[in-house]
Coordinates of C-alpha atoms in Angstrom, one line a residue:
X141 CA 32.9 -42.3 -60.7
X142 CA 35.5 -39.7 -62.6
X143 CA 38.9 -41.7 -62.6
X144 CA 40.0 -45.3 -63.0
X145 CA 43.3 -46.0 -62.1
X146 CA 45.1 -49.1 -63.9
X147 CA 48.1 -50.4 -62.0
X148 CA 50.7 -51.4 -65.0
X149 CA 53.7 -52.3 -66.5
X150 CA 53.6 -52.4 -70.2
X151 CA 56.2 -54.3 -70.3
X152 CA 55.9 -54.2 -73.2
X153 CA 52.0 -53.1 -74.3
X154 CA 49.9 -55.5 -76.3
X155 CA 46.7 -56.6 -77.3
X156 CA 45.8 -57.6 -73.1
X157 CA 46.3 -54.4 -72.2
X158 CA 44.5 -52.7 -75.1
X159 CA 41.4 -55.1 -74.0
X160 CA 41.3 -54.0 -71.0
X161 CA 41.4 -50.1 -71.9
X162 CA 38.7 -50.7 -74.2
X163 CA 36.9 -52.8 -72.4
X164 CA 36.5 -49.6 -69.7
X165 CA 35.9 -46.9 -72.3
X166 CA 33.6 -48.5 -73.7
X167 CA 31.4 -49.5 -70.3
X168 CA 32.4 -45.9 -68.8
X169 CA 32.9 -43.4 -71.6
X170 CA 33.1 -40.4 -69.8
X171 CA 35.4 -41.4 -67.1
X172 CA 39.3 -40.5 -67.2
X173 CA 41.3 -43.6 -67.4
X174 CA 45.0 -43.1 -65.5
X175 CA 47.8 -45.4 -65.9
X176 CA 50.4 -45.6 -62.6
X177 CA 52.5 -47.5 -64.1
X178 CA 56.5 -48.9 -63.4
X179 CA 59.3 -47.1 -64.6
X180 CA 62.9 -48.4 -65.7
X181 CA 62.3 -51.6 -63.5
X182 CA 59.7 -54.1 -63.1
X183 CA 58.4 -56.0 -60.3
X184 CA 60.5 -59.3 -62.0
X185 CA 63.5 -57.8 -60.3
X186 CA 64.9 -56.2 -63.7
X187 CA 64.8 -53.4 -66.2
X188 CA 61.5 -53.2 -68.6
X189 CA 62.5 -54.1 -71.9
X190 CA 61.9 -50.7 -73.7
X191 CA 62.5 -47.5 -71.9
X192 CA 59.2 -45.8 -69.7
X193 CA 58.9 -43.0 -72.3
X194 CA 57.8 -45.6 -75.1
X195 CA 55.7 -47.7 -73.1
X196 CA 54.3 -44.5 -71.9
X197 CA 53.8 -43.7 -75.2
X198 CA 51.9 -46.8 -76.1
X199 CA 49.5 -46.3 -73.3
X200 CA 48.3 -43.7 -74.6
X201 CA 47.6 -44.7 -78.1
X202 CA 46.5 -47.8 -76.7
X203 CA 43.6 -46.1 -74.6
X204 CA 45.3 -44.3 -71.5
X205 CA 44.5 -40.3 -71.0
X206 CA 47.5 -39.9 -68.3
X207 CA 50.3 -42.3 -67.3
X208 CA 51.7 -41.9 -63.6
X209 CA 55.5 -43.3 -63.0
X210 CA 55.2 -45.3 -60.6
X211 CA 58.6 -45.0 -58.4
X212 CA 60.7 -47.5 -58.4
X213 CA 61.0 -48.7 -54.9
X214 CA 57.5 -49.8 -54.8
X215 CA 58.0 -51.0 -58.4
X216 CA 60.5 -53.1 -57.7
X217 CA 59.0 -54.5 -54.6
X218 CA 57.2 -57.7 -53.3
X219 CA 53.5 -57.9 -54.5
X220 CA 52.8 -56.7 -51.3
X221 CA 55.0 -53.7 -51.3
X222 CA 54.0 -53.2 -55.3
X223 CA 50.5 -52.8 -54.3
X224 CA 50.9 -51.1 -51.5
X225 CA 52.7 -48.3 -53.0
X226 CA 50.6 -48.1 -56.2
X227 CA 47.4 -48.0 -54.1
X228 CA 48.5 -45.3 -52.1
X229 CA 49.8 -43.0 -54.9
X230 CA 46.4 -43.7 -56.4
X231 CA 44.6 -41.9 -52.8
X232 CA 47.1 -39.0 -53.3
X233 CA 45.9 -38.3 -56.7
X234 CA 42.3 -39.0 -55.3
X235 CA 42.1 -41.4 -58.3
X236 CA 38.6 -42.8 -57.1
X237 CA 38.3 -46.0 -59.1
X238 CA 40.9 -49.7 -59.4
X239 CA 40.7 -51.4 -62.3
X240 CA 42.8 -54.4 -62.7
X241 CA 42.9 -58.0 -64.6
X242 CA 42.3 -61.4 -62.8
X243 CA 41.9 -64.5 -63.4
X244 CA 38.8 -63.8 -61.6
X245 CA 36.3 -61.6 -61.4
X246 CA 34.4 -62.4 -58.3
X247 CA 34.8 -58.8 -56.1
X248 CA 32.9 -60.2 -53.3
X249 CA 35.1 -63.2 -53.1
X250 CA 38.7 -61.3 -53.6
X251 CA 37.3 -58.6 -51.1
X252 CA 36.7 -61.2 -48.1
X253 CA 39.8 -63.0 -48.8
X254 CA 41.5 -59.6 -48.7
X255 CA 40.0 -59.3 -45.4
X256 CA 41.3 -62.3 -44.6
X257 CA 45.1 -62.0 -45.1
X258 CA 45.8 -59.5 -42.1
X259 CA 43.9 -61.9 -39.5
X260 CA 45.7 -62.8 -36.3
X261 CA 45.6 -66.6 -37.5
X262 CA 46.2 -66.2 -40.9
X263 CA 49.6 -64.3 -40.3
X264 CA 50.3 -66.8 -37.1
X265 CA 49.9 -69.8 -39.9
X266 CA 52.0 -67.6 -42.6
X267 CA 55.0 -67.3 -40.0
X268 CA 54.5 -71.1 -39.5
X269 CA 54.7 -71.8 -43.6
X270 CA 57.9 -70.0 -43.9
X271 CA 59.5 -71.0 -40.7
X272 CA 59.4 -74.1 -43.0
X273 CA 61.0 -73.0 -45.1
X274 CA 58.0 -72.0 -48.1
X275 CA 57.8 -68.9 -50.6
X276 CA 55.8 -65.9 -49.4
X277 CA 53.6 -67.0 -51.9
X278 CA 53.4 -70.8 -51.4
X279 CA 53.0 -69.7 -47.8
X280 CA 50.3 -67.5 -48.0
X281 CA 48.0 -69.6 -49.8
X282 CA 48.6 -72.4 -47.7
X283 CA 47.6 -70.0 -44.7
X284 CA 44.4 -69.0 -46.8
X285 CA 43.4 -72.1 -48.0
X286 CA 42.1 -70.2 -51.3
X287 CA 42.8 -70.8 -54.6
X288 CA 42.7 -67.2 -56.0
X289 CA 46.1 -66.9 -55.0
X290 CA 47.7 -69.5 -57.1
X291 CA 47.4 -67.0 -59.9
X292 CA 49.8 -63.7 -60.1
X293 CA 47.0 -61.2 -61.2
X294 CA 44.8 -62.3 -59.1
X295 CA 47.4 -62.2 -56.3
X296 CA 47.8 -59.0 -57.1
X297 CA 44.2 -58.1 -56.9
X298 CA 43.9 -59.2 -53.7
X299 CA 47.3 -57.3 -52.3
X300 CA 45.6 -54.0 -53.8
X301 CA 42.0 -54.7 -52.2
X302 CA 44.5 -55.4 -49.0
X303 CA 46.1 -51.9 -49.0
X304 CA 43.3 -50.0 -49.8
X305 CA 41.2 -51.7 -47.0
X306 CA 44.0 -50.3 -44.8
X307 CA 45.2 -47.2 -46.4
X308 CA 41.9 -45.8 -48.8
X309 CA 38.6 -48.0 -47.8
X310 CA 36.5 -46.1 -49.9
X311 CA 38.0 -47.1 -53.2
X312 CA 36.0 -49.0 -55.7
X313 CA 37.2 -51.7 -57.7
X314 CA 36.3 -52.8 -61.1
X315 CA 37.9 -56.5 -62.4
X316 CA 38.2 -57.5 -65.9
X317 CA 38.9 -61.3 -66.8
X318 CA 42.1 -61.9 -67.4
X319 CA 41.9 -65.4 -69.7
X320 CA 45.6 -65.8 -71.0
X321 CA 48.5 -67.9 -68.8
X322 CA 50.8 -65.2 -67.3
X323 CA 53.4 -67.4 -67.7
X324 CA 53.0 -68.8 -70.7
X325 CA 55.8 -68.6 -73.0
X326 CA 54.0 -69.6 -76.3
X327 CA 51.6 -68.0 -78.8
X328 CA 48.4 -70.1 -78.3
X329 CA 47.0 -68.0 -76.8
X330 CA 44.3 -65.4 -77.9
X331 CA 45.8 -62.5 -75.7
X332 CA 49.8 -63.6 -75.3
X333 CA 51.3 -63.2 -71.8
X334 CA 54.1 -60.9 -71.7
X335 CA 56.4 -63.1 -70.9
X336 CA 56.0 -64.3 -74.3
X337 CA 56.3 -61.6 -76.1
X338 CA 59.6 -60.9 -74.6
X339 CA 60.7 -64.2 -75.0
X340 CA 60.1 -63.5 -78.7
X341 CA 61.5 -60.2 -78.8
X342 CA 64.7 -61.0 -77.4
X343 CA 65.3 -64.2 -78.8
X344 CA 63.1 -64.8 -82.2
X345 CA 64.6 -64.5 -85.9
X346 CA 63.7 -61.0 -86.6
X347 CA 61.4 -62.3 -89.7
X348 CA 59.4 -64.3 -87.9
X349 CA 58.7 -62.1 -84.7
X350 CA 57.8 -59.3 -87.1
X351 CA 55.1 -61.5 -88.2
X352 CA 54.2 -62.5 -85.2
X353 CA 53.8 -58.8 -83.1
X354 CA 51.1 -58.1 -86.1
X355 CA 48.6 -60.3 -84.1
X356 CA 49.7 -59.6 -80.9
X357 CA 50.1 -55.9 -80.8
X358 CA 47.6 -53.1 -81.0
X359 CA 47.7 -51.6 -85.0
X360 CA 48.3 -47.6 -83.5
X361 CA 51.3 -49.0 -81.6
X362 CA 52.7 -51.7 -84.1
X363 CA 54.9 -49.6 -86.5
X364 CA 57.0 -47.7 -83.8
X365 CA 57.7 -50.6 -81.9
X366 CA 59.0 -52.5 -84.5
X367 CA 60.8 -49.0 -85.4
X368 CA 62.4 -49.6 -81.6
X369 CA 63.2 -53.1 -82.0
X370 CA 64.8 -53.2 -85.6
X371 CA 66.5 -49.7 -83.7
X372 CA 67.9 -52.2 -80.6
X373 CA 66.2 -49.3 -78.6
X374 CA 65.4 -52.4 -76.1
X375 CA 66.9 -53.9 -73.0
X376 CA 70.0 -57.1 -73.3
X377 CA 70.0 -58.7 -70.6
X378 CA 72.8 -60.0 -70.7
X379 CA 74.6 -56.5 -70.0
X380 CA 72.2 -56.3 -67.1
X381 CA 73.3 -59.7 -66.1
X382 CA 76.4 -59.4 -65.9
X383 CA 76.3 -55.8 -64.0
X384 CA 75.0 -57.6 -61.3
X385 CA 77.1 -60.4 -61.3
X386 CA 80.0 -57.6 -60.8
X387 CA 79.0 -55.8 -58.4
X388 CA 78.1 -59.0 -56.2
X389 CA 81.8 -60.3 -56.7
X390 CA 82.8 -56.9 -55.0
X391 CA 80.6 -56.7 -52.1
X392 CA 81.2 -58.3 -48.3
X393 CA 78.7 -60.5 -46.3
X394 CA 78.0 -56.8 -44.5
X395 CA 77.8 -55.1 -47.2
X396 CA 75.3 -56.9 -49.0
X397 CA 73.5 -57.2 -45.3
X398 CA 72.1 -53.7 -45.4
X399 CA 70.3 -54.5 -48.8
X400 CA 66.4 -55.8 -48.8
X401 CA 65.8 -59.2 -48.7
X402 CA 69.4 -60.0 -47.6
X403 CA 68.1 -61.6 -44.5
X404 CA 69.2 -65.7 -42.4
X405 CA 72.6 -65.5 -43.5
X406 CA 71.8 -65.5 -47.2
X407 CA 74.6 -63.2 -48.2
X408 CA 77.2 -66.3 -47.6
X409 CA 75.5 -68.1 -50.2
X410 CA 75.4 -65.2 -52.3
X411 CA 78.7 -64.6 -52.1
X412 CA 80.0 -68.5 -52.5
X413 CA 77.6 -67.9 -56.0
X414 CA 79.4 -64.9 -56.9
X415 CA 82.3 -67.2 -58.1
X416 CA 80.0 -69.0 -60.8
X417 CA 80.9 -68.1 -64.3
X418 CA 77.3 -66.4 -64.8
X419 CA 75.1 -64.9 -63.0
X420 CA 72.4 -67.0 -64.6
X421 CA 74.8 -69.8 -62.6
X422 CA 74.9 -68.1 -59.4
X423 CA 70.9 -67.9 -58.6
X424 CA 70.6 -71.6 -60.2
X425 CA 73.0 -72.2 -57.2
X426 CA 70.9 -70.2 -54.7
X427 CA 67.7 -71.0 -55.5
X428 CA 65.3 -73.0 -52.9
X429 CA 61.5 -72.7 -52.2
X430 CA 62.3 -69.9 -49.8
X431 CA 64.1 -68.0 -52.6
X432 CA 62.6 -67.9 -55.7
X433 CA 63.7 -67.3 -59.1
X434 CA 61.8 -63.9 -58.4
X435 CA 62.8 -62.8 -55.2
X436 CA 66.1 -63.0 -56.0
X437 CA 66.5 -61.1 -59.8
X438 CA 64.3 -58.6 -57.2
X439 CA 67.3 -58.9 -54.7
X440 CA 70.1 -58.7 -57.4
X441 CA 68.2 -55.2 -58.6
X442 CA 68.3 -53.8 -54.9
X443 CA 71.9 -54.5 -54.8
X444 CA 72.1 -52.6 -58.4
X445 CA 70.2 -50.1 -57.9
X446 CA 71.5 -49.8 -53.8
X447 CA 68.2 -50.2 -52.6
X448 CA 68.7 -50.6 -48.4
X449 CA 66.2 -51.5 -46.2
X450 CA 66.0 -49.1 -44.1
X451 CA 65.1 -46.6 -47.1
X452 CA 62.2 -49.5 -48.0
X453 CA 61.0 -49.4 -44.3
X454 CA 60.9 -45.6 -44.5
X455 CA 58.9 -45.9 -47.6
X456 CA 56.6 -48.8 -46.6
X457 CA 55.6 -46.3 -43.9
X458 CA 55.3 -42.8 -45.8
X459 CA 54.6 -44.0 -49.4
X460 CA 55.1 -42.0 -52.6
X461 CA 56.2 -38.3 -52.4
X462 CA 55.1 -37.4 -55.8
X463 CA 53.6 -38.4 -58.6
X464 CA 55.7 -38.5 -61.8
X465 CA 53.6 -37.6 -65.1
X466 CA 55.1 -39.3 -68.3
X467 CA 52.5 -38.6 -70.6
X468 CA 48.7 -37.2 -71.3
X469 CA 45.8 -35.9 -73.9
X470 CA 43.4 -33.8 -73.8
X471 CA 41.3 -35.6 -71.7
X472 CA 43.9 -35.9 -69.2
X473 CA 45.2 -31.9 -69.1
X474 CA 42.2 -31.4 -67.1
X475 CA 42.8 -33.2 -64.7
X476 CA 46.2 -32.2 -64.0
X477 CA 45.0 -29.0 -63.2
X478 CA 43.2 -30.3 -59.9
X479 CA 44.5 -30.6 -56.9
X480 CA 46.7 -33.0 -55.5
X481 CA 47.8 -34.5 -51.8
X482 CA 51.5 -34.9 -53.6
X483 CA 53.5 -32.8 -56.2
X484 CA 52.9 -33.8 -59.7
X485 CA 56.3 -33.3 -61.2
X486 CA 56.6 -32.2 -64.9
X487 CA 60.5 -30.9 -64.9
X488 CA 62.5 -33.8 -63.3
X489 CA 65.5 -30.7 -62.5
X490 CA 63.2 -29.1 -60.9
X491 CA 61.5 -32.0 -58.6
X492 CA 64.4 -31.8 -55.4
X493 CA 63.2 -28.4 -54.5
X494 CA 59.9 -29.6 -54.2
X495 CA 60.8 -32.9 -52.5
X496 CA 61.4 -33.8 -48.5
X497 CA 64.4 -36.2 -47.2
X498 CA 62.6 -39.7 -48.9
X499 CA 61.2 -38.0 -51.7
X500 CA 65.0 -37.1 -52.5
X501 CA 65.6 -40.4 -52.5
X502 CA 63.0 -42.3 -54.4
X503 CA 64.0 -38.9 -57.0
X504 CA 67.8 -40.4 -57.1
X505 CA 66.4 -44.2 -57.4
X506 CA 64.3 -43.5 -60.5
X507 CA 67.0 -41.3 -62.2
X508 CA 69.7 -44.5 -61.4
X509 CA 67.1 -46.8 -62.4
X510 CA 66.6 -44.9 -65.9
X511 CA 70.4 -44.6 -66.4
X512 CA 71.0 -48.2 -65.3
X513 CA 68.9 -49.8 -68.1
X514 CA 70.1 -47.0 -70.6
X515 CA 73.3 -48.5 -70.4
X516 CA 72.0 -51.6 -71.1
X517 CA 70.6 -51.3 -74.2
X518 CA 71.5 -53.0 -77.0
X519 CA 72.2 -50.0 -79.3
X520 CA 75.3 -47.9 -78.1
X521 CA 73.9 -44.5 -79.2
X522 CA 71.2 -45.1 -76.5
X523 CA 73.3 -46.0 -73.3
X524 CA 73.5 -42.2 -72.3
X525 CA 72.7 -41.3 -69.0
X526 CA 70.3 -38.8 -67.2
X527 CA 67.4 -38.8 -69.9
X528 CA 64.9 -38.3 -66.7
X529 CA 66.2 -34.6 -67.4
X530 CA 65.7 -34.1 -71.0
X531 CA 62.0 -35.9 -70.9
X532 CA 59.3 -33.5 -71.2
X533 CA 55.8 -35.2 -70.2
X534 CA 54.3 -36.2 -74.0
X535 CA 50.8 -34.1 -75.1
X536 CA 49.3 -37.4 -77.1
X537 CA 46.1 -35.8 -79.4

């Protein structure tokens, strides 16, 4: 073993991720610990809080010795597609190693039910679920029968064990226990979800969430994020919100057709939504158990970001076309000097020239996915576009 890839988002960084950074130096010292990790949007449907150079930032002084951008049209996508796309930029940069937190930590168990979820009758009995009208999720447990997927990490695991049985079978895995609620929005917890922590950071009396970040966020990375927060270098939503909210009132049923996701006619509904005061309104209004809270922020960013399908087909078949480096140490300059099966891009000008028909794309998704949540930002000064340009990779000692 020589490289462990950790499939992130940071969003933001805190004492869960630190644990599980130290939890593989410690075991595995010598091994080179790279981050692929989402850029300006998350697989929630929306932009991180704080900007990919911070987070990438406080990957590395939490524990990382590279971080990989993971683009975002695998970022943004299904857990399936998320997976998919992270495992496969992982076999380009010959990364040999998965780690990832799970509610469990039984490989032999997450492996067979991987092994499980392309079956013939498994997929017949999925098709079945949602022809009834279930979640992709809801559906695909039911089809399995197993309870590791009623939790997200562990759903995740199992959609990275599913890609690299497919696309890079001779990847090794190592789980770490994930033992806080991914969902939980309180501090009762030992390691906090981060669902918490942005509730508190976007809606907590600054006093008090100062307090509370001391206990939840790893000492090297504390001061400069509350530098960034008491900056409003961080996402509101509500700008986001109402972007989106927009741009739906301006689109047609065909229009918002081409987009992923838009699929059974859904785009009338979305539409008649369109007219509600808010956009927090309009999804209350087009929610079911076939549309979830998820799948649609995730359809709202496609239509942001103008994500179509037939660029998501064409990248579901030929995965990532390069490999985006954000930041590194000296542990990690070594290893960008080996060979890779895609272009490591340093100079985000430069990266076109380098870059076939779809890797053009995903280049112009990433840099309208960076300016998109720059201009949501709380603090003006910060809303400027094309940063992607001006970002040179950061040398962390």
């Amino acid at each position: 073993m020589k490289t462990i890839g950790i499939i992130c988002e940071y969003n933001p960084f805190h004492n869960g991720h630190a644990h599980q950074l130290h939890t593989l130096a410690t075991k595995y010292p010598d091994v080179l610990r790279i981050c692929i990790m989402s850029g300006s949007f998350v697989q929630r449907g929306e932009p991180a809080l704080f900007s990919k150079f911070d987070r990438a930032r406080w990957a590395m002084l939490g524990g990382a010795d590279v971080v990989i951008e993971l683009p975002t049209l695998y970022s943004l996508g299904s857990a399936q597609l998320f997976g998919t796309g992270a495992v496969r930029l992982i076999k380009a940069l010959s990364i040999d190693t998965l780690s990832f937190g799970s509610e469990t930590t039984d490989l032999n168990q997450l492996i067979h039910t991987a092994k499980r979820m392309d079956c013939e009758s498994t997929q017949n009995e999925l098709r079945n679920y949602l022809n009834e009208g279930m979640s992709y999720g809801t559906a695909f447990r039911k089809a399995l029968g197993s309870e590791s997927l009623s939790t997200p990490n562990a759903l995740l695991g199992l959609e990275y064990i599913r890609a690299a049985l497919k696309y890079y079978p001779n990847l090794e895995y190592i789980p770490i226990q994930r033992t806080s609620d991914h969902h939980n929005h309180n501090f009762d917890q030992e390691l906090p979800s981060g669902t918490a922590l942005r509730q508190l950071i976007t809606t907590a009396n600054p006093l008090d969430m100062c307090s509370t970040l001391q206990s939840t966020i790893p000492t090297p990375i504390l001061d400069d994020m509350t530098h960034r927060i008491t900056n409003d270098d961080y996402v509101d939503y509500n700008r986001y919100y109402n972007m989106v909210h927009m741009l739906s009132r301006r689109m047609t049923a065909n229009e918002l057709e081409r987009f992923v996701d838009f699929t059974e006619g859904i785009e009338h509904l979305w539409l008649k939504a369109a007219q509600q005061p808010s956009w927090e309104s309009a999804i209350e209004q087009i929610k079911s158990k076939r549309y979830t809270y998820a799948r649609l922020q995730r359809m709202g960013a496609y239509l942001t970001l103008g994500i179509t399908k037939d660029l998501i087909n064409i990248a579901m078949q030929d995965g990532p076309q390069y490999a985006r480096l954000l930041a590194f140490n000296d542990r990690g300059r070594q290893w960008l000097r080996t060979e890779h099966d895609i272009p490591l891009i340093q100079k985000w000008a430069k990266a076109p020239t380098q870059l076939n028909n779809l890797g053009k794309s995903m280049h112009h998704i990433d840099t309208l996915a960076t300016d998109i949540q720059a201009l949501c930002f709380h603090n003006e000064g910060k809303r400027i576009g094309h940063t992607d340009y001006t970002y040179t990779p950061q040398y962390i000692k």
